[in-house]
Tab-separated table of C-alpha atoms in Angstrom:
chain	number	residue	atom	x	y	z
A	454	UNK	CA	7.625	-21.785	-9.943
A	455	UNK	CA	6.734	-19.433	-12.754
A	456	UNK	CA	7.556	-15.926	-13.808
A	457	UNK	CA	4.898	-13.841	-15.549
A	458	UNK	CA	6.132	-11.652	-18.412
A	459	UNK	CA	5.203	-8.546	-16.471
A	460	UNK	CA	5.373	-4.880	-17.469
A	461	UNK	CA	8.403	-3.410	-19.170
A	462	UNK	CA	10.241	-0.141	-18.716
A	463	UNK	CA	8.381	1.055	-21.822
A	464	UNK	CA	5.061	0.510	-20.032
A	465	UNK	CA	6.346	2.645	-17.169
A	466	UNK	CA	7.537	5.346	-19.579
A	467	UNK	CA	4.146	5.393	-21.283
A	468	UNK	CA	2.414	5.777	-17.923
A	469	UNK	CA	4.796	8.608	-17.057
A	470	UNK	CA	3.780	10.461	-20.226
A	471	UNK	CA	0.111	9.959	-19.381
A	472	UNK	CA	0.600	11.216	-15.841
A	473	UNK	CA	2.603	14.202	-17.083
A	474	UNK	CA	-0.279	15.143	-19.380
A	475	UNK	CA	-3.086	14.475	-16.884
A	476	UNK	CA	-1.461	16.001	-13.839
A	477	UNK	CA	1.409	18.296	-14.723
A	478	UNK	CA	0.315	19.961	-17.969
A	479	UNK	CA	-3.377	20.181	-17.082
A	480	UNK	CA	-2.627	21.369	-13.545
A	481	UNK	CA	-0.357	24.143	-14.805
A	482	UNK	CA	-2.854	25.050	-17.552
A	483	UNK	CA	-5.876	25.257	-15.245
A	484	UNK	CA	-3.967	27.178	-12.587
A	485	UNK	CA	-2.598	29.585	-15.183
A	486	UNK	CA	-6.074	30.138	-16.647
A	487	UNK	CA	-7.592	30.721	-13.201
A	488	UNK	CA	-5.014	33.370	-12.360
A	489	UNK	CA	-5.448	35.063	-15.746
A	490	UNK	CA	-9.203	35.212	-15.158
A	491	UNK	CA	-8.620	36.573	-11.668
A	492	UNK	CA	-6.177	39.294	-12.748
A	493	UNK	CA	-8.113	40.445	-15.830
A	494	UNK	CA	-11.404	40.176	-13.978
A	495	UNK	CA	-10.107	42.568	-11.330
A	496	UNK	CA	-8.905	44.901	-14.056
A	497	UNK	CA	-12.278	44.933	-15.819
A	498	UNK	CA	-14.119	45.662	-12.603
A	499	UNK	CA	-11.705	48.501	-11.803
A	500	UNK	CA	-12.171	50.159	-15.214
A	501	UNK	CA	-15.809	49.270	-15.753
A	502	UNK	CA	-14.939	47.454	-19.003
A	503	UNK	CA	-16.985	44.508	-20.263
A	504	UNK	CA	-15.714	41.532	-22.238
A	505	UNK	CA	-12.165	40.302	-22.722
A	506	UNK	CA	-9.614	42.775	-24.006
A	507	UNK	CA	-7.419	42.102	-27.043
A	508	UNK	CA	-4.264	41.441	-24.936
A	509	UNK	CA	-6.271	39.032	-22.824
A	510	UNK	CA	-7.554	37.132	-25.873
A	511	UNK	CA	-4.056	36.989	-27.359
A	512	UNK	CA	-2.598	35.770	-24.069
A	513	UNK	CA	-5.225	33.056	-23.726
A	514	UNK	CA	-4.865	31.973	-27.342
A	515	UNK	CA	-1.092	31.558	-27.069
A	516	UNK	CA	-1.378	29.736	-23.732
A	517	UNK	CA	-4.035	27.349	-25.041
A	518	UNK	CA	-1.899	26.547	-28.086
A	519	UNK	CA	1.190	25.847	-25.964
A	520	UNK	CA	-0.661	23.598	-23.508
A	521	UNK	CA	-2.472	21.790	-26.330
A	522	UNK	CA	0.858	21.143	-28.049
A	523	UNK	CA	2.475	19.813	-24.881
A	524	UNK	CA	-0.483	17.582	-24.069
A	525	UNK	CA	-0.752	16.287	-27.617
A	526	UNK	CA	2.945	15.478	-27.728
A	527	UNK	CA	2.774	13.560	-24.467
A	528	UNK	CA	-0.308	11.597	-25.574
A	529	UNK	CA	1.376	10.752	-28.875
A	530	UNK	CA	4.505	9.594	-27.046
A	531	UNK	CA	2.402	7.479	-24.674
A	532	UNK	CA	0.637	5.784	-27.594
A	533	UNK	CA	3.935	5.055	-29.334
A	534	UNK	CA	5.474	3.591	-26.198
A	535	UNK	CA	2.403	1.411	-25.645
A	536	UNK	CA	2.758	-0.023	-29.138
A	537	UNK	CA	6.445	-0.723	-28.621
A	538	UNK	CA	5.775	-2.326	-25.231
A	539	UNK	CA	3.137	-4.595	-26.781
A	540	UNK	CA	5.852	-6.215	-28.888
A	541	UNK	CA	7.634	-7.363	-25.743
A	542	UNK	CA	10.824	-5.367	-26.258
A	543	UNK	CA	12.679	-3.632	-23.460
A	544	UNK	CA	13.796	-4.685	-19.993
A	545	UNK	CA	11.219	-5.827	-17.455
A	546	UNK	CA	10.517	-3.818	-14.341
A	547	UNK	CA	10.950	-7.013	-12.328
A	548	UNK	CA	14.544	-7.328	-13.520
A	549	UNK	CA	15.882	-4.654	-11.153
A	550	UNK	CA	15.308	-3.547	-7.582
A	551	UNK	CA	14.574	-0.033	-8.817
A	552	UNK	CA	11.972	-1.346	-11.241
A	553	UNK	CA	10.251	-3.394	-8.539
A	554	UNK	CA	10.242	-0.325	-6.298
A	555	UNK	CA	8.579	1.759	-9.024
A	556	UNK	CA	6.029	-0.954	-9.756
A	557	UNK	CA	4.952	-1.421	-6.126
A	558	UNK	CA	4.878	2.324	-5.450
A	559	UNK	CA	2.744	3.092	-8.509
A	560	UNK	CA	0.383	0.227	-7.666
A	561	UNK	CA	-0.066	1.615	-4.175
A	562	UNK	CA	-0.813	5.112	-5.463
A	563	UNK	CA	-3.087	4.290	-8.430
A	564	UNK	CA	-3.370	0.495	-8.424
A	565	UNK	CA	-7.145	0.456	-8.893
A	566	UNK	CA	-6.822	2.693	-11.942
A	567	UNK	CA	-4.030	0.508	-13.341
A	568	UNK	CA	-6.230	-2.571	-13.070
A	569	UNK	CA	-8.902	-0.845	-15.180
A	570	UNK	CA	-6.731	0.947	-17.719
A	571	UNK	CA	-3.317	-0.750	-17.737
A	572	UNK	CA	-3.868	-4.285	-16.398
A	573	UNK	CA	-0.412	-5.394	-17.504
A	574	UNK	CA	1.026	-3.074	-14.837
A	575	UNK	CA	-1.334	-4.119	-12.031
A	576	UNK	CA	0.305	-6.467	-9.512
A	577	UNK	CA	-1.741	-9.607	-8.818
A	578	UNK	CA	-1.969	-11.032	-5.309
A	579	UNK	CA	0.721	-13.695	-5.319
A	580	UNK	CA	3.126	-15.896	-3.437
A	581	UNK	CA	6.746	-14.839	-3.961
A	582	UNK	CA	10.052	-16.625	-3.544
A	583	UNK	CA	13.467	-15.351	-4.652
A	584	UNK	CA	11.914	-12.623	-6.775
A	585	UNK	CA	9.518	-14.913	-8.620
A	586	UNK	CA	5.871	-15.897	-8.427
A	587	UNK	CA	4.982	-19.338	-7.104
A	588	UNK	CA	1.700	-20.743	-8.371
A	589	UNK	CA	-0.414	-22.339	-5.611
A	590	UNK	CA	-0.422	-25.763	-7.259
A	591	UNK	CA	0.912	-29.020	-5.782
A	592	UNK	CA	3.908	-29.419	-8.090
A	593	UNK	CA	4.964	-25.760	-7.898
A	594	UNK	CA	4.646	-25.613	-4.109
A	595	UNK	CA	6.576	-28.858	-3.632
A	596	UNK	CA	9.379	-27.641	-5.907
A	597	UNK	CA	9.575	-24.210	-4.312
A	598	UNK	CA	9.436	-25.436	-0.695
A	599	UNK	CA	11.282	-28.774	-0.559
A	600	UNK	CA	11.599	-28.521	3.247
A	601	UNK	CA	7.975	-27.523	3.834
A	602	UNK	CA	6.620	-27.872	7.358
A	603	UNK	CA	3.068	-27.837	8.673
A	604	UNK	CA	3.609	-24.441	10.322
A	605	UNK	CA	3.162	-21.522	7.908
A	606	UNK	CA	3.964	-17.906	8.745
A	607	UNK	CA	2.537	-15.519	6.154
A	608	UNK	CA	4.045	-12.055	5.635
A	609	UNK	CA	2.184	-9.266	3.837
A	610	UNK	CA	3.723	-5.837	3.219
A	611	UNK	CA	2.163	-2.396	3.487
A	612	UNK	CA	1.067	0.348	1.105
A	613	UNK	CA	3.409	0.954	-1.882
A	614	UNK	CA	5.716	-1.813	-0.650
A	615	UNK	CA	6.663	-5.269	-1.907
A	616	UNK	CA	7.997	-8.441	-0.314
A	617	UNK	CA	11.611	-7.221	-0.451
A	618	UNK	CA	10.815	-4.608	2.218
A	619	UNK	CA	11.020	-7.383	4.805
A	620	UNK	CA	14.763	-7.451	4.045
A	621	UNK	CA	15.190	-3.853	5.156
A	622	UNK	CA	18.500	-3.190	6.975
A	623	UNK	CA	19.409	-6.868	6.750
A	624	UNK	CA	23.076	-6.007	6.317
A	625	UNK	CA	23.195	-4.208	9.674
A	626	UNK	CA	20.237	-5.630	11.629
A	627	UNK	CA	20.905	-9.297	10.892
A	628	UNK	CA	18.486	-12.036	9.770
A	629	UNK	CA	14.974	-11.135	8.719
A	630	UNK	CA	11.856	-12.232	10.586
A	631	UNK	CA	11.267	-14.900	7.933
A	632	UNK	CA	14.809	-16.275	8.231
A	633	UNK	CA	14.709	-16.339	12.023
A	634	UNK	CA	11.370	-18.145	12.132
A	635	UNK	CA	12.486	-20.637	9.483
A	636	UNK	CA	15.198	-21.754	11.903
A	637	UNK	CA	12.463	-22.473	14.449
A	638	UNK	CA	10.494	-24.819	12.208
A	639	UNK	CA	8.208	-22.368	10.431
A	640	UNK	CA	7.896	-22.149	6.659
A	641	UNK	CA	7.734	-18.446	5.733
A	642	UNK	CA	5.481	-17.373	2.876
A	643	UNK	CA	6.058	-13.884	1.476
A	644	UNK	CA	3.222	-12.310	-0.488
A	645	UNK	CA	2.972	-9.389	-2.872
A	646	UNK	CA	-0.218	-7.417	-3.448
A	647	UNK	CA	-1.565	-4.453	-5.366
A	648	UNK	CA	-2.029	-2.191	-2.355
A	649	UNK	CA	-4.008	0.358	-4.347
A	650	UNK	CA	-7.069	-1.901	-4.474
A	651	UNK	CA	-9.888	-1.658	-1.928
A	652	UNK	CA	-9.209	-3.513	1.311
A	653	UNK	CA	-12.055	-5.963	0.868
A	654	UNK	CA	-11.058	-6.739	-2.716
A	655	UNK	CA	-7.534	-7.517	-1.576
A	656	UNK	CA	-8.977	-9.516	1.314
A	657	UNK	CA	-10.947	-11.685	-1.091
A	658	UNK	CA	-7.841	-12.239	-3.233
A	659	UNK	CA	-5.793	-13.180	-0.161
A	660	UNK	CA	-8.432	-15.639	1.019
A	661	UNK	CA	-8.507	-17.321	-2.374
A	662	UNK	CA	-4.733	-17.589	-2.501
A	663	UNK	CA	-4.271	-18.979	1.021
A	664	UNK	CA	-7.151	-21.429	0.592
A	665	UNK	CA	-5.341	-22.868	-2.430
A	666	UNK	CA	-2.008	-22.937	-0.595
A	667	UNK	CA	-3.471	-24.864	2.341
A	668	UNK	CA	-5.271	-27.345	0.094
A	669	UNK	CA	-2.195	-28.022	-2.071
A	670	UNK	CA	0.599	-27.734	0.515
A	671	UNK	CA	3.094	-30.648	0.363
A	672	UNK	CA	2.361	-31.652	3.983
A	673	UNK	CA	-0.763	-31.192	6.162
A	674	UNK	CA	-0.983	-27.631	7.488
A	675	UNK	CA	-1.464	-27.604	11.266
A	676	UNK	CA	-0.811	-23.980	12.190
A	677	UNK	CA	-0.799	-20.592	10.452
A	678	UNK	CA	0.532	-17.272	11.747
A	679	UNK	CA	-0.195	-14.006	9.952
A	680	UNK	CA	2.247	-11.083	10.076
A	681	UNK	CA	1.168	-7.849	8.386
A	682	UNK	CA	2.967	-4.540	8.155
A	683	UNK	CA	0.790	-1.410	8.015
A	684	UNK	CA	-1.893	-1.859	5.324
A	685	UNK	CA	-0.973	-5.555	5.146
A	686	UNK	CA	-2.502	-6.070	8.586
A	687	UNK	CA	-5.801	-4.564	7.401
A	688	UNK	CA	-5.846	-6.809	4.319
A	689	UNK	CA	-5.310	-9.836	6.550
A	690	UNK	CA	-8.253	-8.795	8.724
A	691	UNK	CA	-10.410	-8.320	5.632
A	692	UNK	CA	-9.348	-11.748	4.377
A	693	UNK	CA	-10.449	-13.318	7.653
A	694	UNK	CA	-13.911	-11.820	7.244
A	695	UNK	CA	-14.203	-13.161	3.694
A	696	UNK	CA	-12.944	-16.614	4.685
A	697	UNK	CA	-15.682	-16.920	7.316
A	698	UNK	CA	-18.061	-17.575	4.416
A	699	UNK	CA	-16.000	-20.510	3.092
A	700	UNK	CA	-16.540	-24.109	4.184
A	701	UNK	CA	-13.481	-25.407	6.087
A	702	UNK	CA	-11.586	-22.125	5.620
A	703	UNK	CA	-7.851	-21.730	6.044
A	704	UNK	CA	-8.533	-19.342	8.924
A	705	UNK	CA	-9.491	-22.311	11.118
A	706	UNK	CA	-5.755	-23.036	11.343
A	707	UNK	CA	-4.713	-19.473	12.251
A	708	UNK	CA	-3.268	-19.377	15.761
A	709	UNK	CA	-1.676	-15.915	15.769
A	710	UNK	CA	-2.154	-12.569	14.038
A	711	UNK	CA	0.667	-10.019	14.360
A	712	UNK	CA	0.215	-6.495	13.031
A	713	UNK	CA	3.121	-4.058	12.816
A	714	UNK	CA	2.163	-0.391	12.699
A	715	UNK	CA	-1.262	-1.219	11.245
A	716	UNK	CA	-3.758	1.695	11.247
A	717	UNK	CA	-6.733	-0.300	12.513
A	718	UNK	CA	-8.605	2.941	13.187
A	719	UNK	CA	-7.139	4.905	10.296
A	720	UNK	CA	-4.022	6.951	9.591
A	721	UNK	CA	-3.862	10.749	10.047
A	722	UNK	CA	-1.873	11.217	6.828
A	723	UNK	CA	-4.659	9.637	4.743
A	724	UNK	CA	-7.248	11.771	6.538
A	725	UNK	CA	-5.143	14.876	5.867
A	726	UNK	CA	-4.837	14.111	2.155
A	727	UNK	CA	-8.621	13.930	1.812
A	728	UNK	CA	-9.191	17.194	3.648
A	729	UNK	CA	-6.373	18.836	1.717
A	730	UNK	CA	-7.970	17.854	-1.575
A	731	UNK	CA	-11.317	19.329	-0.576
A	732	UNK	CA	-9.674	22.488	0.761
A	733	UNK	CA	-7.706	23.091	-2.416
A	734	UNK	CA	-10.865	22.629	-4.456
A	735	UNK	CA	-12.521	25.645	-2.869
A	736	UNK	CA	-10.632	28.133	-5.063
A	737	UNK	CA	-10.204	27.910	-8.848
A	738	UNK	CA	-6.544	28.930	-8.499
A	739	UNK	CA	-5.797	25.852	-6.358
A	740	UNK	CA	-8.439	23.377	-7.543
A	741	UNK	CA	-6.038	21.770	-10.021
A	742	UNK	CA	-3.639	20.917	-7.192
A	743	UNK	CA	-6.521	19.264	-5.372
A	744	UNK	CA	-6.929	16.937	-8.349
A	745	UNK	CA	-3.341	15.813	-7.823
A	746	UNK	CA	-4.389	14.473	-4.428
A	747	UNK	CA	-7.570	12.985	-5.867
A	748	UNK	CA	-5.488	10.628	-7.995
A	749	UNK	CA	-4.840	8.545	-4.871
A	750	UNK	CA	-6.071	4.962	-5.007
A	751	UNK	CA	-8.941	3.341	-3.151
A	752	UNK	CA	-6.322	1.632	-1.016
A	753	UNK	CA	-5.188	5.053	0.246
A	754	UNK	CA	-8.830	6.110	0.707
A	755	UNK	CA	-9.421	3.037	2.884
A	756	UNK	CA	-6.640	4.113	5.235
A	757	UNK	CA	-8.760	7.066	6.358
A	758	UNK	CA	-11.001	4.914	8.549
A	759	UNK	CA	-9.187	1.581	8.727
A	760	UNK	CA	-11.475	-1.348	9.584
A	761	UNK	CA	-13.941	-1.021	12.427
A	762	UNK	CA	-16.184	-3.415	14.359
A	763	UNK	CA	-17.831	-4.806	11.209
A	764	UNK	CA	-14.633	-6.835	10.674
A	765	UNK	CA	-14.248	-8.685	13.986
A	766	UNK	CA	-11.104	-10.571	15.015
A	767	UNK	CA	-10.895	-14.316	14.477
A	768	UNK	CA	-12.350	-15.792	17.678
A	769	UNK	CA	-9.704	-18.520	18.107
A	770	UNK	CA	-6.571	-16.507	17.184
A	771	UNK	CA	-4.241	-14.593	19.486
A	772	UNK	CA	-3.713	-11.000	18.402
A	773	UNK	CA	-0.370	-9.225	18.896
A	774	UNK	CA	-0.402	-5.520	18.069
A	775	UNK	CA	2.843	-3.589	17.635
A	776	UNK	CA	3.156	0.197	17.532
A	777	UNK	CA	6.142	2.511	17.181
A	778	UNK	CA	6.898	6.098	18.111
A	779	UNK	CA	9.754	8.425	17.347
A	780	UNK	CA	10.042	9.042	21.078
A	781	UNK	CA	11.199	6.541	23.680
A	782	UNK	CA	7.791	6.580	25.399
A	783	UNK	CA	4.427	6.354	23.685
A	784	UNK	CA	3.054	8.640	26.411
A	785	UNK	CA	5.317	11.471	25.302
A	786	UNK	CA	3.182	14.252	23.762
A	787	UNK	CA	5.133	14.158	20.503
A	788	UNK	CA	5.030	10.380	20.264
A	789	UNK	CA	1.325	10.343	21.020
A	790	UNK	CA	0.584	12.846	18.241
A	791	UNK	CA	2.944	11.802	15.427
A	792	UNK	CA	3.390	8.148	16.359
A	793	UNK	CA	5.761	6.523	13.894
A	794	UNK	CA	5.181	9.402	11.402
A	795	UNK	CA	2.312	7.541	9.740
A	796	UNK	CA	0.344	5.696	12.438
A	797	UNK	CA	-0.444	6.649	16.029
A	798	UNK	CA	-0.220	4.077	18.842
A	799	UNK	CA	-3.945	4.234	19.588
A	800	UNK	CA	-4.785	3.273	16.011
A	801	UNK	CA	-2.124	0.540	15.960
A	802	UNK	CA	-3.759	-0.947	19.083
A	803	UNK	CA	-7.305	-0.546	17.785
A	804	UNK	CA	-8.352	1.662	20.717
A	805	UNK	CA	-10.491	4.745	20.242
A	806	UNK	CA	-10.617	7.882	22.395
A	807	UNK	CA	-13.441	6.473	24.498
A	808	UNK	CA	-11.404	3.450	25.497
A	809	UNK	CA	-13.256	0.978	23.288
A	810	UNK	CA	-11.049	-1.615	21.607
A	811	UNK	CA	-11.319	-3.863	18.579
A	812	UNK	CA	-9.136	-6.508	20.215
A	813	UNK	CA	-10.084	-6.944	23.886
A	814	UNK	CA	-7.648	-9.786	24.635
A	815	UNK	CA	-4.738	-8.683	22.458
A	816	UNK	CA	-1.156	-8.360	23.644
A	817	UNK	CA	0.446	-5.064	22.680
A	818	UNK	CA	4.062	-4.091	22.182
A	819	UNK	CA	5.472	-0.588	21.891
A	820	UNK	CA	8.782	-0.008	20.095
A	821	UNK	CA	10.343	3.356	20.879
A	822	UNK	CA	12.780	5.531	18.967
A	823	UNK	CA	11.934	4.164	15.546
A	824	UNK	CA	9.646	4.978	12.645
A	825	UNK	CA	7.018	3.165	10.605
A	826	UNK	CA	9.527	1.290	8.467
A	827	UNK	CA	11.801	0.510	11.391
A	828	UNK	CA	9.231	-2.121	12.404
A	829	UNK	CA	10.164	-4.211	9.362
A	830	UNK	CA	13.333	-5.513	10.984
A	831	UNK	CA	13.701	-4.524	14.631
A	832	UNK	CA	15.332	-6.509	17.455
A	833	UNK	CA	12.397	-5.931	19.820
A	834	UNK	CA	9.995	-7.358	17.254
A	835	UNK	CA	12.389	-10.264	16.601
A	836	UNK	CA	12.355	-11.171	20.281
A	837	UNK	CA	8.583	-10.851	20.492
A	838	UNK	CA	7.982	-13.028	17.422
A	839	UNK	CA	10.215	-15.752	18.805
A	840	UNK	CA	8.247	-15.675	22.041
A	841	UNK	CA	4.811	-15.464	20.446
A	842	UNK	CA	5.462	-18.155	17.831
A	843	UNK	CA	7.550	-20.538	19.911
């Protein structure tokens, strides 16, 4: 088992300065300038004047100087923090729950950009145990899983999450899915991913990781179950498509695929963000706010459509699809429209409006009176997993 150095709090502070300059200062500046142009433009048309007046030029000059000073100060601070972080000083984000939360959330929102511009902050696809990375090598796997069995159940979290989300409400709800299945002879594997990357890129990374795990596992692997929450379910589907091109792929051992609140046909919130960005861009006074939404990662973009028929289910695996609604019944008008606040039942089941389905033989489960994150540790899902993976 190994622990990568990882980003520090100084890296996060530097990124915060960059974001403040790119989004906050520039958004306020561009919006301010647009409104100044609008107001003075109306005044010139009313009076028949041409060209900018002296008060207008003075106003713009002062505003430009203020915004330039703020932006320059933030860029200078970001550069200084980057240099300090490069020396290795400062606490690591991985050292605290709050730091891990920030890291996973930022990766979900702009993870593709981090990989290009700040690779030290980009989360690699990895196997996690007790807050540390486990390398998929024989010695590391044997040391990390001394009681390894041939039945592996793989858990992958959703957008902006990390592996600790599977422990949600453990104090009140009882054992986690991983703990409960471990008592039934399964070896749980918890993964962490950069959920801001494109689905297919994450799918390729997941295939590579699980292929290594299966090849180097301490005992022969005879059965694999996949459990994905939200975006994690889409990544697992993408991984299955990539693995189909590998000789003797790990997917040949997959018996069950369980998706919890996965937007197989897309999520309305992602669709709304895209339309909101385009709508705000129609007027100069609001265009800068549209750029705020455009900072979203490719992982968020991919949630607009989900994964359609070009990524078919594994032919030999049983699919179990779980949805949730705020209402007791999924047929309730409110539950049907808002679903679990992020995903509607129809999308979670892979069924479109015309009745076509991505998973013809799948078993579905509806969990009422809960939200998207309630599916991470729910008694109804516990009971279903025990039955499905008996």
